[in-house]
Amino acid sequence: MTSIGTGYDLANSIFSPDGRNFQVEYAMKAVENGSTSIGIRCKDGIVLAAEKVITSKLLKQGANKRIATVDRHLGIVYSGMIPDGRHFVDRARDEARGWRDNYKTPISTKDLAGRMGGYMQAYTLYQSVRPFGITAIIGGYDSELDTPVEGEVGSGPSVGAGGKVEGKKHGGPFLYMVEPSGLYWGYYGAATGKGRQAAKAELEKLDLSSDGESSLTLEQAVKEAARIIYVAHDDNKDKEFELEMTWISGADGPTKGRHQEVPEALRKEAEKYAERMTAKDIEEEEETKEGGDKMEE
Amino acid sequence: MFRNNYDNDSVTFSPQGRIFQVEYAAEAVKQGSVVVGIASKTHAVLVAIKRNAEELSSYQKKLFPIDEHVGIAIAGLTSDARVLSNFMKQQSLGHRLTYGRNMPVRTLVDMIGSKAQINTQHYGKRPYGVGLLVAGVDDHGPHLFEFQPSGMTEEMVAFAIGARSQMARTYLEKNLEAFADCGREELIRHGLKALKESLVQDRELTIDNTSVAIVGVEKQEDGTTKPQPFMVYDGQDVSAWIESVADNQEAAPAAAEGEGMDVDS
């Protein structure tokens, strides 16, 4: 566990003599206790997935969504303190709308991540507020097409989602993860929450960064996302859980550039695959264990 | 000295990442008397136990109408609930003015969720010390939501909050499957039975301490549906329902199958 801050951890925005802000570290503890969220960026899209632990039988099934749509091409999933996450999403929607108002074009994933990173960081600066108790994964698909800008004058802008620079690659799927400190990075595969370690280990095995034959397609990524949530789920500690998944493809893909919930049929198929794969893993584990016992004899 | 240094305000995380002030606010909900809510395919009901400060005083209201299609049940600090209730009334009325139709229940609940979350992140504010059950109908049918001081809001099939509400929740969990197809009278009876589970020994439901509220969509004879506005029933109006769940009446529930309020007893 993180060392205790002996007096330097009682208020936000206070540096300890060795240069740490303990309140931000404690906020990250809140995230680490939250249920698992992951995001996958593959060559033709984004998948976001969340494990929702069922805390009560009385909860209405499938009614309480954890992955939010921020703009038509943007989605956010978060782990940690849920009400903080909802506030974060509200702000992200404001940013996306404000961007459209100003620039007459949808906000890029990178710009949204930048705005939201700045917003999170601001909550580490003052004693009058506390940091966010969440880590958020932002996924988006920026249009590759030369889309006309609403109310454009002349030929419109030469850069951004509405304009094009000749010979340069534009748009595509992007994934970012923002921490309570305001720090954010771009990712191929991102995981946060209780099961992040197991999830990261699985994400690293996937081929996400190459454009080659073996690199994951969007549909495969959906199945892997389901499997990773199943792997990261701790059956011993937690009760049942519900799997929520959303995806974003390019304009020529299944979601036509929009952030949408994965269709029920595909989700069910992915869950079957996840169940099958996790059951196989356990079998193999037991086999090797038995083998080990024999050796000792 | 084992003083907790991390529980003085809602802007300080404990080393475990907890915010004690918010957790303490959740305790305030447990001090309030119990309220139960259930939703079926056609109705959402709220039932509550009212408390009086002393023998001769009146009973504290527990159920509040917000708009034609929404109402709330409260457990915890009544004055905090009134702030939220006023806010909900304003928002819902404003929505009606601009859009010319009822505000979806989820939208309304999300608004109080956001409002409450801000109180947990800014110095000088405190979390609301009240929990709510929000019942309402919209285009997607009846809904029941739970609201907590942390700003957490969740849609439930049935739920109970307040003092000894665990007993009521156990009853609800046992009968969970039955609720979806319940009619309005049946749903109220389930609510009252759940409420009874949470009563202290030798206390019982009376017309003075029991409140019932209903909202729903009723199927007409010609096949169309008609919204049934949120209505709160108190006093003599609830007597038939209370009798229908009395311990000795258990065997003959059919007697109360008709319109409860019309019974002249």
XYZ file of C-alpha atoms in Angstrom:
562
model
C 0.000 0.000 0.000
C 1.012 3.581 -0.556
C 2.759 5.070 2.447
C 0.664 7.271 4.706
C 1.201 10.991 4.298
C 1.784 12.043 7.964
C 0.070 15.399 7.870
C 0.637 16.146 4.202
C -2.380 14.133 3.088
C -5.145 16.011 4.870
C -5.953 18.457 2.096
C -5.866 18.512 -1.662
C -3.155 20.396 -3.601
C -0.596 20.029 -0.802
C 2.855 18.802 -1.772
C 4.679 16.523 0.651
C 8.429 17.204 1.133
C 9.209 14.557 -1.471
C 6.909 16.152 -4.013
C 3.786 14.007 -3.879
C 0.137 14.983 -3.748
C -1.323 12.342 -1.484
C -4.957 13.242 -2.080
C -4.512 12.404 -5.758
C -2.940 9.072 -4.839
C -5.881 8.324 -2.545
C -8.281 9.189 -5.358
C -6.524 6.528 -7.426
C -7.231 4.072 -4.612
C -10.935 4.763 -5.127
C -10.451 3.818 -8.779
C -8.590 0.637 -7.934
C -11.548 -0.553 -5.851
C -14.034 0.111 -8.648
C -15.267 -2.469 -11.144
C -13.178 -3.119 -14.271
C -13.410 -1.113 -17.508
C -11.418 -1.674 -20.674
C -10.983 -0.144 -24.106
C -9.493 -1.684 -27.250
C -8.285 0.215 -30.302
C -7.943 -2.014 -33.325
C -7.317 -1.185 -36.966
C -10.968 -0.617 -37.877
C -12.535 0.654 -34.689
C -12.898 0.948 -30.936
C -14.501 -1.349 -28.372
C -15.361 -0.210 -24.852
C -16.398 -2.733 -22.212
C -17.440 -2.549 -18.574
C -17.959 -5.116 -15.874
C -20.989 -4.198 -13.812
C -21.045 -6.049 -10.515
C -24.619 -6.793 -9.504
C -24.807 -5.406 -5.983
C -28.479 -6.233 -5.517
C -30.980 -8.622 -7.044
C -33.451 -5.747 -7.033
C -31.536 -3.779 -9.678
C -33.348 -3.650 -13.000
C -31.395 -5.753 -15.457
C -29.675 -3.897 -18.274
C -31.211 -0.575 -17.260
C -28.236 1.081 -15.586
C -25.730 1.937 -18.290
C -22.098 2.586 -17.464
C -20.769 3.528 -20.900
C -21.845 6.954 -22.082
C -22.081 8.530 -25.516
C -20.514 11.987 -25.527
C -20.878 12.896 -29.187
C -22.062 10.695 -32.041
C -18.518 9.366 -32.561
C -17.313 9.394 -28.948
C -17.812 7.117 -25.975
C -16.551 7.126 -22.394
C -16.319 4.330 -19.850
C -15.012 4.856 -16.330
C -14.081 3.022 -13.145
C -14.293 4.291 -9.587
C -16.903 6.580 -8.074
C -19.868 6.398 -10.444
C -21.380 9.819 -9.610
C -17.984 11.418 -10.342
C -17.989 9.599 -13.660
C -21.393 10.986 -14.554
C -20.165 14.505 -13.781
C -17.128 13.845 -15.986
C -19.349 12.678 -18.832
C -21.619 15.732 -18.455
C -18.564 17.936 -18.802
C -17.297 15.977 -21.795
C -20.670 16.483 -23.500
C -20.438 20.208 -22.812
C -16.950 20.283 -24.315
C -18.061 18.380 -27.410
C -21.066 20.629 -27.907
C -19.003 23.760 -27.308
C -16.471 22.588 -29.895
C -19.195 22.059 -32.471
C -20.608 25.517 -31.726
C -17.215 27.166 -32.132
C -15.582 25.254 -34.950
C -18.614 23.853 -36.786
C -17.026 20.412 -36.796
C -17.012 17.476 -34.373
C -14.291 17.437 -31.716
C -11.458 14.985 -32.349
C -10.810 12.268 -29.780
C -7.411 13.741 -29.048
C -8.811 17.211 -28.426
C -11.505 15.865 -26.137
C -8.912 13.895 -24.185
C -6.874 17.084 -23.875
C -9.845 19.122 -22.644
C -10.877 16.444 -20.149
C -7.307 15.943 -18.932
C -7.168 19.653 -18.233
C -10.502 19.507 -16.416
C -9.343 16.637 -14.186
C -6.044 18.396 -13.476
C -7.828 21.537 -12.325
C -9.386 19.488 -9.513
C -5.905 18.741 -8.115
C -4.963 22.411 -7.836
C -7.234 23.757 -5.137
C -7.947 22.971 -1.508
C -11.581 23.818 -2.112
C -12.195 20.736 -4.249
C -11.178 17.092 -4.300
C -9.767 15.172 -7.256
C -12.054 12.948 -9.299
C -12.348 9.408 -7.938
C -12.358 7.926 -11.440
C -10.135 6.900 -14.315
C -11.893 7.376 -17.636
C -11.289 5.675 -20.971
C -12.237 7.837 -23.944
C -12.747 6.137 -27.297
C -13.602 7.781 -30.582
C -13.513 7.425 -34.341
C -12.543 10.637 -36.085
C -13.938 10.844 -39.579
C -11.565 10.014 -42.404
C -13.916 11.603 -44.891
C -13.835 15.133 -46.144
C -17.117 16.104 -44.516
C -18.585 19.502 -45.253
C -18.589 21.863 -42.331
C -21.909 23.307 -41.259
C -22.080 26.904 -42.473
C -18.723 26.745 -44.201
C -17.513 29.736 -46.157
C -15.698 29.194 -49.457
C -13.877 25.874 -49.456
C -14.012 25.451 -45.678
C -11.071 24.728 -43.392
C -7.952 23.100 -44.796
C -7.274 20.967 -41.717
C -9.345 19.079 -39.140
C -12.291 16.747 -39.649
C -13.785 19.050 -42.279
C -10.648 19.736 -44.282
C -7.820 17.709 -45.714
C -4.122 18.095 -46.203
C -3.103 16.257 -49.353
C -1.193 13.025 -48.779
C -1.641 13.009 -45.002
C -3.599 10.323 -43.126
C -6.668 11.766 -41.481
C -9.004 10.444 -38.802
C -9.307 6.871 -37.586
C -9.945 5.141 -34.246
C -8.367 6.598 -31.110
C -8.270 5.618 -27.470
C -7.172 7.650 -24.459
C -7.165 7.070 -20.702
C -7.370 9.946 -18.199
C -6.290 9.493 -14.562
C -7.359 11.465 -11.452
C -4.147 13.513 -11.694
C -5.198 14.751 -15.117
C -2.493 12.693 -16.776
C -3.558 11.047 -20.030
C -1.987 8.845 -22.675
C -3.089 7.359 -25.940
C -3.476 3.565 -25.913
C -3.979 0.526 -28.100
C -5.492 -1.289 -25.143
C -6.455 0.370 -21.870
C -7.722 -1.123 -18.601
C -8.665 0.325 -15.245
C -10.467 -0.675 -12.058
C -10.127 -3.703 -9.826
C -9.192 -6.207 -12.524
C -6.836 -3.931 -14.470
C -3.722 -6.048 -13.908
C -5.230 -9.247 -15.289
C -6.876 -7.251 -18.076
C -3.622 -5.524 -19.050
C -1.825 -8.862 -19.207
C -4.476 -10.120 -21.643
C -4.485 -6.913 -23.711
C -0.730 -7.173 -24.183
C -1.151 -10.572 -25.842
C -3.368 -9.110 -28.577
C -1.953 -7.788 -31.823
C -3.315 -4.253 -31.838
C -0.442 -2.092 -32.975
C 0.382 -3.628 -36.372
C -1.545 -3.236 -39.612
C -0.628 -6.791 -40.668
C -2.663 -9.930 -41.314
C -2.694 -11.018 -37.675
C -3.963 -7.698 -36.311
C -7.370 -7.804 -34.684
C -10.559 -6.853 -36.516
C -13.368 -5.003 -34.805
C -15.538 -8.122 -34.416
C -12.637 -10.087 -32.966
C -11.932 -7.184 -30.630
C -15.522 -7.347 -29.338
C -15.053 -11.027 -28.475
C -11.680 -10.432 -26.874
C -13.075 -7.529 -24.869
C -15.785 -9.823 -23.500
C -13.213 -12.499 -22.688
C -10.921 -10.030 -20.923
C -13.749 -8.748 -18.722
C -14.562 -12.379 -17.857
C -10.894 -13.099 -17.060
C -10.531 -9.950 -14.958
C -13.659 -10.752 -12.950
C -12.877 -12.270 -9.571
C -15.546 -14.960 -9.020
C -14.452 -15.573 -5.465
C -14.829 -12.023 -4.247
C -17.616 -10.621 -6.353
C -21.066 -11.856 -7.025
C -22.596 -11.970 -10.455
C -21.860 -9.331 -13.052
C -23.342 -7.896 -16.201
C -21.247 -7.159 -19.280
C -21.807 -3.895 -21.125
C -20.088 -3.261 -24.452
C -20.117 -0.485 -27.026
C -18.242 -0.055 -30.292
C -17.338 2.513 -32.919
C -16.378 1.718 -36.502
C -15.480 3.944 -39.419
C -18.120 5.269 -41.832
C -17.882 2.060 -43.898
C -18.141 -0.239 -40.869
C -21.104 -1.673 -38.921
C -21.761 1.452 -36.813
C -21.151 3.964 -39.634
C -18.837 6.063 -37.490
C -21.185 6.187 -34.534
C -20.712 5.146 -30.901
C -23.309 2.451 -30.275
C -24.088 -0.423 -27.997
C -22.870 -3.756 -29.400
C -25.978 -5.523 -30.844
C -27.453 -8.128 -28.516
C -26.775 -11.041 -30.880
C -23.081 -10.237 -31.162
C -22.784 -9.579 -27.420
C -24.363 -12.951 -26.630
C -21.972 -14.636 -29.062
C -19.026 -12.841 -27.467
C -20.167 -13.879 -24.002
C -20.410 -17.504 -25.105
C -16.889 -17.273 -26.488
C -15.700 -15.667 -23.240
C -17.303 -18.397 -21.128
C -15.795 -21.109 -23.289
C -12.316 -19.588 -23.205
C -12.268 -18.919 -19.453
C -13.524 -22.445 -18.730
C -10.701 -23.806 -20.898
C -8.147 -21.694 -19.035
C -9.260 -23.094 -15.698
C -9.099 -26.670 -17.021
C -5.581 -26.147 -18.302
C -4.529 -24.609 -15.014
C -5.825 -27.620 -13.113
C -4.096 -30.007 -15.488
C -0.723 -28.360 -14.994
C -1.316 -28.362 -11.270
C -2.015 -32.099 -11.281
C 1.068 -32.638 -13.408
C 3.113 -30.721 -10.888
C 1.824 -32.841 -8.015
C 2.809 -36.028 -9.780
C 6.312 -34.760 -10.357
C 6.717 -34.152 -6.661
C 5.647 -37.681 -5.843
C -6.382 8.958 20.590
C -7.781 7.264 17.528
C -9.407 10.213 15.862
C -10.309 9.839 12.232
C -8.546 12.702 10.456
C -10.219 12.069 7.153
C -13.887 12.522 8.027
C -14.215 16.277 8.541
C -15.296 17.308 5.068
C -16.368 15.905 1.743
C -13.217 17.023 -0.093
C -10.769 14.720 1.691
C -10.087 11.175 0.575
C -9.012 8.641 3.204
C -5.877 6.610 2.354
C -8.249 3.842 1.217
C -9.925 6.194 -1.239
C -13.114 6.652 0.777
C -14.979 9.863 1.528
C -16.342 9.474 5.026
C -18.645 12.484 4.967
C -20.553 10.879 2.119
C -20.725 7.579 3.961
C -22.016 9.344 7.065
C -24.690 11.055 4.977
C -25.780 7.599 3.840
C -26.239 6.758 7.528
C -28.721 9.628 7.854
C -30.921 7.804 5.345
C -31.057 4.821 7.690
C -32.367 7.077 10.484
C -35.484 7.885 8.490
C -38.552 5.690 8.605
C -38.864 3.026 5.948
C -40.241 3.539 2.436
C -40.842 0.850 -0.177
C -41.241 1.149 -3.929
C -42.190 -1.446 -6.562
C -42.627 -1.217 -10.315
C -44.634 -3.557 -12.550
C -45.274 -3.435 -16.285
C -48.185 -1.072 -15.732
C -47.713 0.684 -12.404
C -45.195 2.000 -9.927
C -46.170 2.272 -6.272
C -44.600 3.884 -3.228
C -45.613 3.020 0.306
C -44.270 4.554 3.497
C -44.398 4.548 7.274
C -44.954 8.008 8.683
C -43.601 8.989 12.102
C -44.974 11.460 14.631
C -42.737 13.311 17.087
C -45.152 12.770 19.943
C -48.545 11.304 20.616
C -50.486 14.493 19.890
C -48.448 15.799 16.988
C -49.175 15.229 13.354
C -47.306 12.736 11.172
C -44.381 13.743 8.927
C -45.207 13.460 5.258
C -43.159 10.849 3.341
C -44.583 10.868 -0.181
C -44.515 13.938 -2.415
C -45.956 14.480 -5.872
C -43.444 16.159 -8.230
C -45.415 16.375 -11.431
C -48.417 14.665 -12.962
C -46.289 11.631 -13.837
C -43.650 11.497 -11.074
C -43.522 11.361 -7.306
C -40.969 10.622 -4.604
C -40.684 8.830 -1.289
C -38.114 10.133 1.174
C -36.000 8.714 4.001
C -33.653 10.953 5.980
C -33.579 14.709 6.441
C -36.992 15.991 5.364
C -35.744 19.533 4.818
C -33.069 18.306 2.386
C -35.723 16.319 0.590
C -37.787 19.453 0.204
C -34.879 21.190 -1.536
C -34.577 18.296 -3.977
C -38.328 18.080 -4.394
C -38.583 21.804 -5.254
C -35.736 21.419 -7.723
C -37.416 18.435 -9.350
C -40.721 20.290 -9.587
C -39.032 23.271 -11.247
C -37.095 21.151 -13.737
C -40.053 19.044 -14.654
C -42.305 22.071 -15.081
C -39.634 23.815 -17.171
C -39.388 20.750 -19.376
C -43.129 20.695 -19.848
C -43.049 24.364 -20.852
C -40.254 24.041 -23.433
C -41.030 20.610 -24.872
C -44.750 20.379 -24.251
C -44.576 16.899 -22.763
C -43.605 15.023 -19.611
C -39.948 14.812 -18.674
C -38.558 11.278 -18.938
C -38.071 9.912 -15.413
C -34.423 8.965 -15.991
C -33.595 12.521 -17.115
C -35.117 13.949 -13.962
C -33.308 11.476 -11.709
C -29.983 12.147 -13.435
C -30.426 15.839 -12.703
C -30.683 15.349 -8.943
C -27.787 12.889 -9.197
C -25.572 15.551 -10.767
C -26.750 18.136 -8.259
C -25.904 15.863 -5.326
C -22.501 14.889 -6.740
C -21.346 18.514 -6.710
C -22.000 18.615 -2.956
C -19.517 15.775 -2.501
C -16.671 17.476 -4.371
C -16.626 21.082 -3.121
C -15.436 22.436 0.208
C -18.061 24.213 2.280
C -20.844 22.048 0.925
C -22.217 18.913 2.515
C -23.870 15.915 0.913
C -27.664 15.730 1.085
C -28.748 13.679 4.095
C -31.640 12.044 2.332
C -32.348 9.052 0.151
C -35.191 8.983 -2.356
C -37.261 6.492 -4.232
C -38.554 8.075 -7.414
C -41.567 6.517 -9.111
C -42.911 7.682 -12.423
C -44.177 6.846 -15.876
C -42.981 7.985 -19.283
C -43.052 6.725 -22.877
C -41.169 3.602 -21.798
C -43.659 2.743 -19.071
C -43.359 2.805 -15.279
C -39.986 3.281 -13.579
C -38.575 3.132 -10.074
C -35.275 4.781 -9.181
C -33.228 4.930 -6.033
C -31.260 8.070 -5.211
C -28.464 8.147 -2.630
C -26.643 11.102 -0.967
C -23.512 10.223 -2.962
C -25.364 11.161 -6.140
C -25.672 7.509 -7.134
C -28.916 6.782 -8.941
C -29.999 3.333 -10.077
C -33.121 1.935 -11.666
C -34.653 -0.839 -9.584
C -37.503 -3.329 -9.954
C -38.329 -2.856 -6.300
C -36.486 -1.320 -3.375
C -36.707 -0.163 0.224
C -34.692 2.464 2.095
C -34.786 3.749 5.675
C -34.729 2.183 9.126
C -34.620 -1.643 9.133
C -35.267 -1.592 5.399
C -33.156 -4.744 4.959
C -36.147 -6.818 6.140
C -38.351 -5.231 3.493
C -35.691 -5.799 0.834
C -35.515 -9.466 1.761
C -39.278 -9.721 1.240
C -38.970 -7.957 -2.113
C -36.152 -10.246 -3.262
C -38.250 -13.296 -2.384
C -41.200 -12.055 -4.432
C -39.235 -10.373 -7.208
C -40.553 -12.590 -10.007
C -44.166 -11.796 -9.211
C -44.017 -8.000 -9.542
C -43.806 -7.538 -13.312
C -47.333 -8.863 -13.926
C -48.994 -7.400 -10.845
C -52.006 -5.138 -11.160
C -52.255 -1.998 -9.121
C -54.025 -3.528 -6.093
C -51.693 -6.500 -5.972
C -48.658 -4.229 -6.184
C -49.861 -2.117 -3.262
C -50.424 -5.234 -1.182
C -46.876 -6.430 -1.917
C -45.615 -2.994 -0.899
C -47.514 -3.020 2.368
C -46.384 -6.550 3.160
C -42.775 -5.514 2.589
C -43.374 -2.496 4.811
C -44.735 -4.717 7.586
C -41.529 -6.751 7.577
C -39.621 -3.659 8.620
C -41.921 -2.662 11.490
C -40.696 -2.805 15.060
C -42.352 -5.402 17.212
C -45.881 -4.609 18.395
C -46.150 -1.751 15.907
C -48.545 -2.170 13.062
C -49.853 -0.390 10.002
C -52.633 2.072 10.831
C -54.496 4.596 8.740
C -52.509 7.317 10.538
C -49.005 6.011 9.929
C -49.349 4.585 6.422
C -49.077 6.393 3.091
C -49.614 4.906 -0.350
C -48.926 6.449 -3.744
C -49.598 5.127 -7.232
C -48.713 6.142 -10.744
C -49.227 4.069 -13.858
C -50.699 3.391 -17.247
C -54.044 1.667 -17.263
C -55.290 -0.329 -20.208
C -58.659 0.888 -21.423
C -61.426 -1.396 -22.598
C -60.833 -0.320 -26.204
C -57.214 -1.463 -25.973
C -55.596 1.968 -25.680
C -53.590 2.965 -22.621
C -54.368 5.889 -20.396
C -51.899 7.464 -17.996
C -52.906 7.389 -14.360
C -51.478 10.474 -12.636
C -49.385 10.229 -9.464
C -51.762 10.120 -6.502
C -51.020 9.974 -2.773
C -53.469 8.268 -0.447
C -53.561 8.807 3.325
C -55.882 8.256 6.267
C -59.246 6.652 5.602
C -58.321 6.114 1.946
C -55.752 3.454 2.836
C -57.820 1.526 5.363
C -59.061 -1.107 2.912
C -55.534 -1.850 1.751
C -54.254 -2.140 5.308
C -57.092 -4.520 6.165
C -56.354 -6.591 3.089
C -52.864 -7.353 4.369
C -53.812 -7.808 8.024
C -52.425 -11.083 9.422
C -55.870 -12.678 9.877
C -56.946 -11.598 6.385
C -54.099 -13.385 4.682
C -56.350 -16.239 3.544
C -58.973 -14.064 1.845
C -57.309 -11.408 -0.271
C -60.116 -11.484 -2.808
C -62.243 -9.239 -0.608
C -60.062 -6.233 -1.432
C -59.785 -6.857 -5.139
C -62.097 -3.935 -6.012
C -61.230 -0.264 -5.857
C -59.769 0.183 -2.390
C -60.883 3.724 -1.855
C -64.526 3.188 -2.535
C -64.991 0.856 0.390
C -67.004 2.610 3.073
C -65.861 1.176 6.360
